Amino acid sequence: MRAKIGIISILGLAVLLGAAVATAGEGEHHAAPAVDDARFEFLERLAGSWVQEAGAEASHPGGFEFRVTAGGTAIEEREFTGTPMEMVTIYHMQGRELVATHFCMLGNQPRLTAAPKIVDNTLKFTCSGTPGNAASHDDHHVHGWSIRLDGQGRLLYTAELVKEGQVTESPSLVLTRAQQTASR
């Protein structure tokens, strides 16, 4: 009988120690290592809300928002916020490449790759040939864009939409930082 009590006591102690070890790491979160890439850092500096420049023709209503997320390993961009045209782009590093997946109002998710370097304070992206869930690369999709931060702090955003190998639209926007930043 004494042996059974001793075994039960040891088992109980083992369960308690196991529970203590299992919960010791709860609440502790280790930050992801900082991304060391000038292109990614360029996008990080855009964090906040952007609106079309006052006096500019608002052919596409709504603003843009950039938010650093996922422990600093991804950047979320929302385009035309608060409108039926709202879209999302997620930027992240894939090895040494800065890549983007654009969740488009056209119903596809083209994947894009950044140019190797920022030139003239401009970061360019081109379609990697992966059309997301489109039937083919010939379907209507966002094929590329450039983001330029000019000397006055304006964001010049130009996109290129392609269908069957032909450019169908090439919208350009001039954005300025909003006084109020999104609270999400």
JSON list of N, CA and C in Angstrom, two decimals, residues 15-66:
[
{"chain": "A", "resi": 15, "resn": "VAL", "atom": "N", "xyz": [3.35, 15.25, -12.89]},
{"chain": "A", "resi": 15, "resn": "VAL", "atom": "CA", "xyz": [2.30, 15.99, -13.59]},
{"chain": "A", "resi": 15, "resn": "VAL", "atom": "C", "xyz": [2.40, 17.48, -13.27]},
{"chain": "A", "resi": 16, "resn": "LEU", "atom": "N", "xyz": [2.59, 17.82, -12.01]},
{"chain": "A", "resi": 16, "resn": "LEU", "atom": "CA", "xyz": [2.71, 19.22, -11.61]},
{"chain": "A", "resi": 16, "resn": "LEU", "atom": "C", "xyz": [3.94, 19.88, -12.24]},
{"chain": "A", "resi": 17, "resn": "LEU", "atom": "N", "xyz": [5.07, 19.17, -12.22]},
{"chain": "A", "resi": 17, "resn": "LEU", "atom": "CA", "xyz": [6.28, 19.72, -12.84]},
{"chain": "A", "resi": 17, "resn": "LEU", "atom": "C", "xyz": [6.10, 19.89, -14.34]},
{"chain": "A", "resi": 18, "resn": "GLY", "atom": "N", "xyz": [5.46, 18.92, -14.98]},
{"chain": "A", "resi": 18, "resn": "GLY", "atom": "CA", "xyz": [5.20, 19.02, -16.42]},
{"chain": "A", "resi": 18, "resn": "GLY", "atom": "C", "xyz": [4.32, 20.21, -16.75]},
{"chain": "A", "resi": 19, "resn": "ALA", "atom": "N", "xyz": [3.30, 20.43, -15.94]},
{"chain": "A", "resi": 19, "resn": "ALA", "atom": "CA", "xyz": [2.41, 21.57, -16.15]},
{"chain": "A", "resi": 19, "resn": "ALA", "atom": "C", "xyz": [3.17, 22.88, -15.95]},
{"chain": "A", "resi": 20, "resn": "ALA", "atom": "N", "xyz": [4.05, 22.92, -14.96]},
{"chain": "A", "resi": 20, "resn": "ALA", "atom": "CA", "xyz": [4.83, 24.14, -14.70]},
{"chain": "A", "resi": 20, "resn": "ALA", "atom": "C", "xyz": [5.76, 24.44, -15.87]},
{"chain": "A", "resi": 21, "resn": "VAL", "atom": "N", "xyz": [6.40, 23.40, -16.41]},
{"chain": "A", "resi": 21, "resn": "VAL", "atom": "CA", "xyz": [7.29, 23.59, -17.55]},
{"chain": "A", "resi": 21, "resn": "VAL", "atom": "C", "xyz": [6.50, 24.03, -18.77]},
{"chain": "A", "resi": 22, "resn": "ALA", "atom": "N", "xyz": [5.33, 23.41, -18.98]},
{"chain": "A", "resi": 22, "resn": "ALA", "atom": "CA", "xyz": [4.52, 23.73, -20.15]},
{"chain": "A", "resi": 22, "resn": "ALA", "atom": "C", "xyz": [4.01, 25.16, -20.12]},
{"chain": "A", "resi": 23, "resn": "THR", "atom": "N", "xyz": [3.69, 25.68, -18.95]},
{"chain": "A", "resi": 23, "resn": "THR", "atom": "CA", "xyz": [3.15, 27.04, -18.87]},
{"chain": "A", "resi": 23, "resn": "THR", "atom": "C", "xyz": [4.22, 28.09, -18.67]},
{"chain": "A", "resi": 24, "resn": "ALA", "atom": "N", "xyz": [5.45, 27.68, -18.43]},
{"chain": "A", "resi": 24, "resn": "ALA", "atom": "CA", "xyz": [6.52, 28.66, -18.18]},
{"chain": "A", "resi": 24, "resn": "ALA", "atom": "C", "xyz": [6.70, 29.59, -19.37]},
{"chain": "A", "resi": 25, "resn": "GLY", "atom": "N", "xyz": [6.51, 29.11, -20.59]},
{"chain": "A", "resi": 25, "resn": "GLY", "atom": "CA", "xyz": [6.72, 29.94, -21.78]},
{"chain": "A", "resi": 25, "resn": "GLY", "atom": "C", "xyz": [5.49, 30.72, -22.19]},
{"chain": "A", "resi": 26, "resn": "GLU", "atom": "N", "xyz": [4.33, 30.46, -21.54]},
{"chain": "A", "resi": 26, "resn": "GLU", "atom": "CA", "xyz": [3.13, 31.19, -21.91]},
{"chain": "A", "resi": 26, "resn": "GLU", "atom": "C", "xyz": [3.30, 32.67, -21.61]},
{"chain": "A", "resi": 27, "resn": "GLY", "atom": "N", "xyz": [2.82, 33.50, -22.52]},
{"chain": "A", "resi": 27, "resn": "GLY", "atom": "CA", "xyz": [2.93, 34.93, -22.35]},
{"chain": "A", "resi": 27, "resn": "GLY", "atom": "C", "xyz": [4.25, 35.48, -22.84]},
{"chain": "A", "resi": 28, "resn": "GLU", "atom": "N", "xyz": [5.22, 34.63, -23.04]},
{"chain": "A", "resi": 28, "resn": "GLU", "atom": "CA", "xyz": [6.51, 35.07, -23.58]},
{"chain": "A", "resi": 28, "resn": "GLU", "atom": "C", "xyz": [6.47, 34.93, -25.09]},
{"chain": "A", "resi": 29, "resn": "HIS", "atom": "N", "xyz": [6.68, 35.99, -25.78]},
{"chain": "A", "resi": 29, "resn": "HIS", "atom": "CA", "xyz": [6.73, 35.97, -27.24]},
{"chain": "A", "resi": 29, "resn": "HIS", "atom": "C", "xyz": [8.05, 36.58, -27.67]},
{"chain": "A", "resi": 30, "resn": "HIS", "atom": "N", "xyz": [8.73, 35.88, -28.49]},
{"chain": "A", "resi": 30, "resn": "HIS", "atom": "CA", "xyz": [10.00, 36.38, -28.98]},
{"chain": "A", "resi": 30, "resn": "HIS", "atom": "C", "xyz": [9.77, 37.14, -30.27]},
{"chain": "A", "resi": 31, "resn": "ALA", "atom": "N", "xyz": [10.27, 38.34, -30.35]},
{"chain": "A", "resi": 31, "resn": "ALA", "atom": "CA", "xyz": [10.11, 39.16, -31.54]},
{"chain": "A", "resi": 31, "resn": "ALA", "atom": "C", "xyz": [10.87, 38.53, -32.70]},
{"chain": "A", "resi": 32, "resn": "ALA", "atom": "N", "xyz": [10.27, 38.64, -33.87]},
{"chain": "A", "resi": 32, "resn": "ALA", "atom": "CA", "xyz": [10.93, 38.15, -35.07]},
{"chain": "A", "resi": 32, "resn": "ALA", "atom": "C", "xyz": [12.16, 39.03, -35.32]},
{"chain": "A", "resi": 33, "resn": "PRO", "atom": "N", "xyz": [13.20, 38.46, -35.91]},
{"chain": "A", "resi": 33, "resn": "PRO", "atom": "CA", "xyz": [14.37, 39.30, -36.21]},
{"chain": "A", "resi": 33, "resn": "PRO", "atom": "C", "xyz": [13.99, 40.39, -37.21]},
{"chain": "A", "resi": 34, "resn": "ALA", "atom": "N", "xyz": [14.59, 41.55, -37.05]},
{"chain": "A", "resi": 34, "resn": "ALA", "atom": "CA", "xyz": [14.31, 42.66, -37.95]},
{"chain": "A", "resi": 34, "resn": "ALA", "atom": "C", "xyz": [14.70, 42.29, -39.38]},
{"chain": "A", "resi": 35, "resn": "VAL", "atom": "N", "xyz": [13.92, 42.77, -40.32]},
{"chain": "A", "resi": 35, "resn": "VAL", "atom": "CA", "xyz": [14.21, 42.52, -41.73]},
{"chain": "A", "resi": 35, "resn": "VAL", "atom": "C", "xyz": [15.27, 43.53, -42.16]},
{"chain": "A", "resi": 36, "resn": "ASP", "atom": "N", "xyz": [16.37, 43.02, -42.67]},
{"chain": "A", "resi": 36, "resn": "ASP", "atom": "CA", "xyz": [17.48, 43.87, -43.09]},
{"chain": "A", "resi": 36, "resn": "ASP", "atom": "C", "xyz": [17.50, 43.95, -44.61]},
{"chain": "A", "resi": 37, "resn": "ASP", "atom": "N", "xyz": [16.64, 44.81, -45.16]},
{"chain": "A", "resi": 37, "resn": "ASP", "atom": "CA", "xyz": [16.55, 44.98, -46.60]},
{"chain": "A", "resi": 37, "resn": "ASP", "atom": "C", "xyz": [16.07, 46.41, -46.85]},
{"chain": "A", "resi": 38, "resn": "ALA", "atom": "N", "xyz": [16.81, 47.16, -47.65]},
{"chain": "A", "resi": 38, "resn": "ALA", "atom": "CA", "xyz": [16.49, 48.57, -47.89]},
{"chain": "A", "resi": 38, "resn": "ALA", "atom": "C", "xyz": [15.10, 48.73, -48.51]},
{"chain": "A", "resi": 39, "resn": "ARG", "atom": "N", "xyz": [14.70, 47.79, -49.36]},
{"chain": "A", "resi": 39, "resn": "ARG", "atom": "CA", "xyz": [13.38, 47.88, -50.01]},
{"chain": "A", "resi": 39, "resn": "ARG", "atom": "C", "xyz": [12.27, 47.70, -48.98]},
{"chain": "A", "resi": 40, "resn": "PHE", "atom": "N", "xyz": [12.44, 46.72, -48.09]},
{"chain": "A", "resi": 40, "resn": "PHE", "atom": "CA", "xyz": [11.46, 46.48, -47.04]},
{"chain": "A", "resi": 40, "resn": "PHE", "atom": "C", "xyz": [11.39, 47.68, -46.10]},
{"chain": "A", "resi": 41, "resn": "GLU", "atom": "N", "xyz": [12.54, 48.22, -45.74]},
{"chain": "A", "resi": 41, "resn": "GLU", "atom": "CA", "xyz": [12.60, 49.40, -44.86]},
{"chain": "A", "resi": 41, "resn": "GLU", "atom": "C", "xyz": [11.93, 50.60, -45.52]},
{"chain": "A", "resi": 42, "resn": "PHE", "atom": "N", "xyz": [12.06, 50.74, -46.83]},
{"chain": "A", "resi": 42, "resn": "PHE", "atom": "CA", "xyz": [11.38, 51.81, -47.59]},
{"chain": "A", "resi": 42, "resn": "PHE", "atom": "C", "xyz": [9.87, 51.71, -47.35]},
{"chain": "A", "resi": 43, "resn": "LEU", "atom": "N", "xyz": [9.33, 50.49, -47.46]},
{"chain": "A", "resi": 43, "resn": "LEU", "atom": "CA", "xyz": [7.89, 50.30, -47.24]},
{"chain": "A", "resi": 43, "resn": "LEU", "atom": "C", "xyz": [7.51, 50.53, -45.78]},
{"chain": "A", "resi": 44, "resn": "GLU", "atom": "N", "xyz": [8.37, 50.11, -44.85]},
{"chain": "A", "resi": 44, "resn": "GLU", "atom": "CA", "xyz": [8.09, 50.33, -43.42]},
{"chain": "A", "resi": 44, "resn": "GLU", "atom": "C", "xyz": [7.90, 51.82, -43.13]},
{"chain": "A", "resi": 45, "resn": "ARG", "atom": "N", "xyz": [8.70, 52.66, -43.78]},
{"chain": "A", "resi": 45, "resn": "ARG", "atom": "CA", "xyz": [8.62, 54.12, -43.54]},
{"chain": "A", "resi": 45, "resn": "ARG", "atom": "C", "xyz": [7.30, 54.71, -44.04]},
{"chain": "A", "resi": 46, "resn": "LEU", "atom": "N", "xyz": [6.56, 53.96, -44.83]},
{"chain": "A", "resi": 46, "resn": "LEU", "atom": "CA", "xyz": [5.27, 54.45, -45.33]},
{"chain": "A", "resi": 46, "resn": "LEU", "atom": "C", "xyz": [4.13, 54.17, -44.36]},
{"chain": "A", "resi": 47, "resn": "ALA", "atom": "N", "xyz": [4.40, 53.51, -43.24]},
{"chain": "A", "resi": 47, "resn": "ALA", "atom": "CA", "xyz": [3.35, 53.13, -42.28]},
{"chain": "A", "resi": 47, "resn": "ALA", "atom": "C", "xyz": [2.49, 54.34, -41.94]},
{"chain": "A", "resi": 48, "resn": "GLY", "atom": "N", "xyz": [1.18, 54.13, -42.00]},
{"chain": "A", "resi": 48, "resn": "GLY", "atom": "CA", "xyz": [0.22, 55.17, -41.71]},
{"chain": "A", "resi": 48, "resn": "GLY", "atom": "C", "xyz": [-0.79, 55.29, -42.84]},
{"chain": "A", "resi": 49, "resn": "SER", "atom": "N", "xyz": [-1.58, 56.34, -42.76]},
{"chain": "A", "resi": 49, "resn": "SER", "atom": "CA", "xyz": [-2.64, 56.57, -43.75]},
{"chain": "A", "resi": 49, "resn": "SER", "atom": "C", "xyz": [-2.21, 57.63, -44.75]},
{"chain": "A", "resi": 50, "resn": "TRP", "atom": "N", "xyz": [-2.65, 57.44, -45.98]},
{"chain": "A", "resi": 50, "resn": "TRP", "atom": "CA", "xyz": [-2.35, 58.35, -47.08]},
{"chain": "A", "resi": 50, "resn": "TRP", "atom": "C", "xyz": [-3.65, 58.68, -47.80]},
{"chain": "A", "resi": 51, "resn": "VAL", "atom": "N", "xyz": [-3.77, 59.93, -48.27]},
{"chain": "A", "resi": 51, "resn": "VAL", "atom": "CA", "xyz": [-4.96, 60.36, -49.01]},
{"chain": "A", "resi": 51, "resn": "VAL", "atom": "C", "xyz": [-4.51, 61.01, -50.31]},
{"chain": "A", "resi": 52, "resn": "GLN", "atom": "N", "xyz": [-5.43, 61.08, -51.26]},
{"chain": "A", "resi": 52, "resn": "GLN", "atom": "CA", "xyz": [-5.09, 61.75, -52.50]},
{"chain": "A", "resi": 52, "resn": "GLN", "atom": "C", "xyz": [-4.84, 63.22, -52.23]},
{"chain": "A", "resi": 53, "resn": "GLU", "atom": "N", "xyz": [-3.85, 63.74, -52.90]},
{"chain": "A", "resi": 53, "resn": "GLU", "atom": "CA", "xyz": [-3.45, 65.13, -52.70]},
{"chain": "A", "resi": 53, "resn": "GLU", "atom": "C", "xyz": [-4.62, 66.06, -52.97]},
{"chain": "A", "resi": 54, "resn": "ALA", "atom": "N", "xyz": [-4.79, 67.06, -52.10]},
{"chain": "A", "resi": 54, "resn": "ALA", "atom": "CA", "xyz": [-5.85, 68.04, -52.27]},
{"chain": "A", "resi": 54, "resn": "ALA", "atom": "C", "xyz": [-5.74, 68.68, -53.65]},
{"chain": "A", "resi": 55, "resn": "GLY", "atom": "N", "xyz": [-6.86, 68.78, -54.33]},
{"chain": "A", "resi": 55, "resn": "GLY", "atom": "CA", "xyz": [-6.88, 69.38, -55.65]},
{"chain": "A", "resi": 55, "resn": "GLY", "atom": "C", "xyz": [-6.63, 68.39, -56.77]},
{"chain": "A", "resi": 56, "resn": "ALA", "atom": "N", "xyz": [-6.18, 67.19, -56.44]},
{"chain": "A", "resi": 56, "resn": "ALA", "atom": "CA", "xyz": [-5.96, 66.18, -57.47]},
{"chain": "A", "resi": 56, "resn": "ALA", "atom": "C", "xyz": [-7.30, 65.57, -57.87]},
{"chain": "A", "resi": 57, "resn": "GLU", "atom": "N", "xyz": [-7.40, 65.19, -59.13]},
{"chain": "A", "resi": 57, "resn": "GLU", "atom": "CA", "xyz": [-8.63, 64.57, -59.61]},
{"chain": "A", "resi": 57, "resn": "GLU", "atom": "C", "xyz": [-8.77, 63.21, -58.92]},
{"chain": "A", "resi": 58, "resn": "ALA", "atom": "N", "xyz": [-9.88, 63.02, -58.23]},
{"chain": "A", "resi": 58, "resn": "ALA", "atom": "CA", "xyz": [-10.10, 61.79, -57.47]},
{"chain": "A", "resi": 58, "resn": "ALA", "atom": "C", "xyz": [-10.77, 60.73, -58.35]},
{"chain": "A", "resi": 59, "resn": "SER", "atom": "N", "xyz": [-10.03, 60.20, -59.32]},
{"chain": "A", "resi": 59, "resn": "SER", "atom": "CA", "xyz": [-10.58, 59.18, -60.20]},
{"chain": "A", "resi": 59, "resn": "SER", "atom": "C", "xyz": [-10.79, 57.87, -59.45]},
{"chain": "A", "resi": 60, "resn": "HIS", "atom": "N", "xyz": [-10.05, 57.68, -58.38]},
{"chain": "A", "resi": 60, "resn": "HIS", "atom": "CA", "xyz": [-10.20, 56.50, -57.53]},
{"chain": "A", "resi": 60, "resn": "HIS", "atom": "C", "xyz": [-10.34, 56.99, -56.10]},
{"chain": "A", "resi": 61, "resn": "PRO", "atom": "N", "xyz": [-11.58, 57.05, -55.56]},
{"chain": "A", "resi": 61, "resn": "PRO", "atom": "CA", "xyz": [-11.76, 57.56, -54.20]},
{"chain": "A", "resi": 61, "resn": "PRO", "atom": "C", "xyz": [-11.16, 56.61, -53.17]},
{"chain": "A", "resi": 62, "resn": "GLY", "atom": "N", "xyz": [-11.03, 57.12, -51.96]},
{"chain": "A", "resi": 62, "resn": "GLY", "atom": "CA", "xyz": [-10.50, 56.31, -50.87]},
{"chain": "A", "resi": 62, "resn": "GLY", "atom": "C", "xyz": [-9.02, 56.54, -50.70]},
{"chain": "A", "resi": 63, "resn": "GLY", "atom": "N", "xyz": [-8.52, 56.13, -49.58]},
{"chain": "A", "resi": 63, "resn": "GLY", "atom": "CA", "xyz": [-7.11, 56.35, -49.27]},
{"chain": "A", "resi": 63, "resn": "GLY", "atom": "C", "xyz": [-6.32, 55.06, -49.31]},
{"chain": "A", "resi": 64, "resn": "PHE", "atom": "N", "xyz": [-5.08, 55.18, -48.89]},
{"chain": "A", "resi": 64, "resn": "PHE", "atom": "CA", "xyz": [-4.17, 54.04, -48.78]},
{"chain": "A", "resi": 64, "resn": "PHE", "atom": "C", "xyz": [-3.71, 53.95, -47.34]},
{"chain": "A", "resi": 65, "resn": "GLU", "atom": "N", "xyz": [-3.48, 52.74, -46.86]},
{"chain": "A", "resi": 65, "resn": "GLU", "atom": "CA", "xyz": [-2.93, 52.54, -45.53]},
{"chain": "A", "resi": 65, "resn": "GLU", "atom": "C", "xyz": [-1.81, 51.52, -45.61]},
{"chain": "A", "resi": 66, "resn": "PHE", "atom": "N", "xyz": [-0.74, 51.81, -44.92]},
{"chain": "A", "resi": 66, "resn": "PHE", "atom": "CA", "xyz": [0.37, 50.87, -44.79]},
{"chain": "A", "resi": 66, "resn": "PHE", "atom": "C", "xyz": [0.51, 50.53, -43.32]}
]
